[in-house]
Tab-separated table of C-alpha atoms in Angstrom:
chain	number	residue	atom	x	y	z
A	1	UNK	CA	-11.240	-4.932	13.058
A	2	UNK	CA	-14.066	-5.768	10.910
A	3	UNK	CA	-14.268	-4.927	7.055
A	4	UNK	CA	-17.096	-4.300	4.554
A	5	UNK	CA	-16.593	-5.699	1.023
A	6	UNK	CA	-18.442	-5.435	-1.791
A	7	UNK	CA	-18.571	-6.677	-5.318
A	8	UNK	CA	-17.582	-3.766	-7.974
A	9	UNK	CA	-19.348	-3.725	-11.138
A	10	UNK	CA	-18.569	-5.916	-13.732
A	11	UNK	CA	-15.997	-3.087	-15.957
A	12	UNK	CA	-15.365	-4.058	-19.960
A	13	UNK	CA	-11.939	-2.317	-19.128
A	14	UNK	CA	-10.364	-4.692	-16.902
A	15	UNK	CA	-7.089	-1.976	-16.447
A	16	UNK	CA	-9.737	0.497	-15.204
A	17	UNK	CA	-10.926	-1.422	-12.235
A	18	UNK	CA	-8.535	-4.239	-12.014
A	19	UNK	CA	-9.704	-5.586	-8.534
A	20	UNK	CA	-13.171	-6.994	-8.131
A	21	UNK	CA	-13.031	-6.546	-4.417
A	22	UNK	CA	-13.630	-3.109	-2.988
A	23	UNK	CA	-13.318	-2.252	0.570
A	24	UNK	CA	-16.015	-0.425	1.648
A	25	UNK	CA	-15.263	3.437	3.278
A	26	UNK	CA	-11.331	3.058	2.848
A	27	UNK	CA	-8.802	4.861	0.420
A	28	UNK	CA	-6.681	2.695	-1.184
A	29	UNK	CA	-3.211	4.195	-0.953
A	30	UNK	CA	-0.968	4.396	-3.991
A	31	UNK	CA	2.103	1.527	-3.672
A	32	UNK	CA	3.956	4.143	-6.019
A	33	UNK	CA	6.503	6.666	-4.069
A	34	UNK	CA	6.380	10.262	-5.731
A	35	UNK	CA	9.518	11.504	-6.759
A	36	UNK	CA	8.677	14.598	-4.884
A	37	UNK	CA	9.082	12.909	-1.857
A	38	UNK	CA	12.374	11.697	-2.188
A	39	UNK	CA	15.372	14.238	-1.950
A	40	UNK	CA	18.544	13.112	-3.677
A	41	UNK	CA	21.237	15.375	-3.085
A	42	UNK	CA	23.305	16.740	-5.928
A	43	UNK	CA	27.228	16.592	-6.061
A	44	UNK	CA	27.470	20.094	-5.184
A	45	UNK	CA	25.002	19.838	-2.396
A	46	UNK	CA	27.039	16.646	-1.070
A	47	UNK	CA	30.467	18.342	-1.486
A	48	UNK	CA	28.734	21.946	0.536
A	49	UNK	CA	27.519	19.824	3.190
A	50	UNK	CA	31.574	17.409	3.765
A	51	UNK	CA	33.056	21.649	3.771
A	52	UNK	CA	30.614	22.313	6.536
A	53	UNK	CA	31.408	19.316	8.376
A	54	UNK	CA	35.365	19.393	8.031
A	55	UNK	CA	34.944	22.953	9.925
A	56	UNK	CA	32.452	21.988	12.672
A	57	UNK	CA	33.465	22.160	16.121
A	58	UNK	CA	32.825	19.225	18.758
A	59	UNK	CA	29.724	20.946	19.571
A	60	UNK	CA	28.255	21.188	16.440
A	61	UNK	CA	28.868	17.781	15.309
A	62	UNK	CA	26.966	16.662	18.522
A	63	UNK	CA	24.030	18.356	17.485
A	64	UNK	CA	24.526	17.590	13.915
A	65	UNK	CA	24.766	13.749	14.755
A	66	UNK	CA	21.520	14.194	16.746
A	67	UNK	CA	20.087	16.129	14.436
A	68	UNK	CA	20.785	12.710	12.060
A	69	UNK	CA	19.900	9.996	14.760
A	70	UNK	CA	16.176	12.505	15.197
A	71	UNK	CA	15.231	11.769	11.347
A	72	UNK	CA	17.036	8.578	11.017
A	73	UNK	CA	13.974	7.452	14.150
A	74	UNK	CA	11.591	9.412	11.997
A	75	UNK	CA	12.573	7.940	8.914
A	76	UNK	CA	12.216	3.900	10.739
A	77	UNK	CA	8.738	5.210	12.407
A	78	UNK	CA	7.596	6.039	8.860
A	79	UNK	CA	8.863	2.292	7.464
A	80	UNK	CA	7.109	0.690	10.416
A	81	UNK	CA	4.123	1.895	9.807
A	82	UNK	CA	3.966	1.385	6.211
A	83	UNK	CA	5.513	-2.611	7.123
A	84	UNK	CA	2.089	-2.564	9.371
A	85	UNK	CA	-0.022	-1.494	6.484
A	86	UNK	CA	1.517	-3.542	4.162
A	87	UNK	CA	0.262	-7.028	6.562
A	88	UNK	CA	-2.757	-5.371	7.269
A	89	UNK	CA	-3.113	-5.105	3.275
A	90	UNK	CA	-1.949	-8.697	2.950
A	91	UNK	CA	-4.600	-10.054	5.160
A	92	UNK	CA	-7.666	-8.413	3.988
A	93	UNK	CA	-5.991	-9.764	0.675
A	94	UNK	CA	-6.589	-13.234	2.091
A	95	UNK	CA	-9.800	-12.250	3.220
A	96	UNK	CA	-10.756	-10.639	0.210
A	97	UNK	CA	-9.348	-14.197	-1.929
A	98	UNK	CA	-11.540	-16.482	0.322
A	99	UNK	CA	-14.395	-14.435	-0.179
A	100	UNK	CA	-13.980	-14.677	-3.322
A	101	UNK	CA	-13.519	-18.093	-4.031
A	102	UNK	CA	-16.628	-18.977	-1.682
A	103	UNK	CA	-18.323	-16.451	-3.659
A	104	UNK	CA	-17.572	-18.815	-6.920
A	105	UNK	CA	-18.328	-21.580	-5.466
A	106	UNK	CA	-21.552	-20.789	-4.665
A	107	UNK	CA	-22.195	-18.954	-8.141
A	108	UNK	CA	-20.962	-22.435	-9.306
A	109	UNK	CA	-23.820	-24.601	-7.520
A	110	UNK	CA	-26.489	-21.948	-8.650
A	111	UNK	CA	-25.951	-22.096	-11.763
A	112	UNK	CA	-25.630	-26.114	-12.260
A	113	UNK	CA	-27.696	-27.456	-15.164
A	114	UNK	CA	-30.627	-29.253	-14.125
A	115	UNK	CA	-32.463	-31.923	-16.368
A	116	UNK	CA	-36.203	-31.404	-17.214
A	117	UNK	CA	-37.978	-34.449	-17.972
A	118	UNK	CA	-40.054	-33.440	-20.897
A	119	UNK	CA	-43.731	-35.092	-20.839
């Protein structure tokens, strides 16, 4: 898969734009988890949910227990993908570093004093 990058503006506010390098027609996802999306369960909800079990019948565990192995397969889906992401993330990283320091480099021989011999 080929990326575009680009070189952002310079920014006086460094915590504004903290990465120079910008991938071209791509979100960048938030690393941060919202609290809305995880569901803790309270005491009471915990202590509801060991009454129900302790009166299930055979049956119902079964499909309980299924019920838990379908979102537990969900739930390792959802952490595969993001474990993709996350490499795919880490090597336009690399990219984005080498880039960068060839970018410096060259900046670097541009920009090299050169003597005038005044006449």
């Amino acid at each position: 898969m080929k990326r575009n990058y680009k070189i952002a503006p310079p920014s006086s506010d460094k915590r504004r734009n903290p990465s120079m390098l910008l991938e071209e027609g791509r979100q960048r996802a938030s690393p941060r988890v919202d609290k809305d999306d995880i569901n803790t369960p309270t005491k009471a909800q915990i202590d509801l949910e060991l009454a129900k079990m302790m009166t299930m019948t055979a049956q119902e565990a079964a499909a309980a227990a299924a019920e838990a192995v379908k979102e537990a397969e969900a739930a390792i889906a959802v952490a595969e993908e993001a474990a993709r992401e996350a490499e795919e993330a880490e090597a336009d990283a690399e990219v984005a570093q080498a880039f960068a320091v060839a970018a410096m480099k060259t900046l670097k021989g541009r920009n090299a004093p050169t003597m005038v011999k005044s006449t």
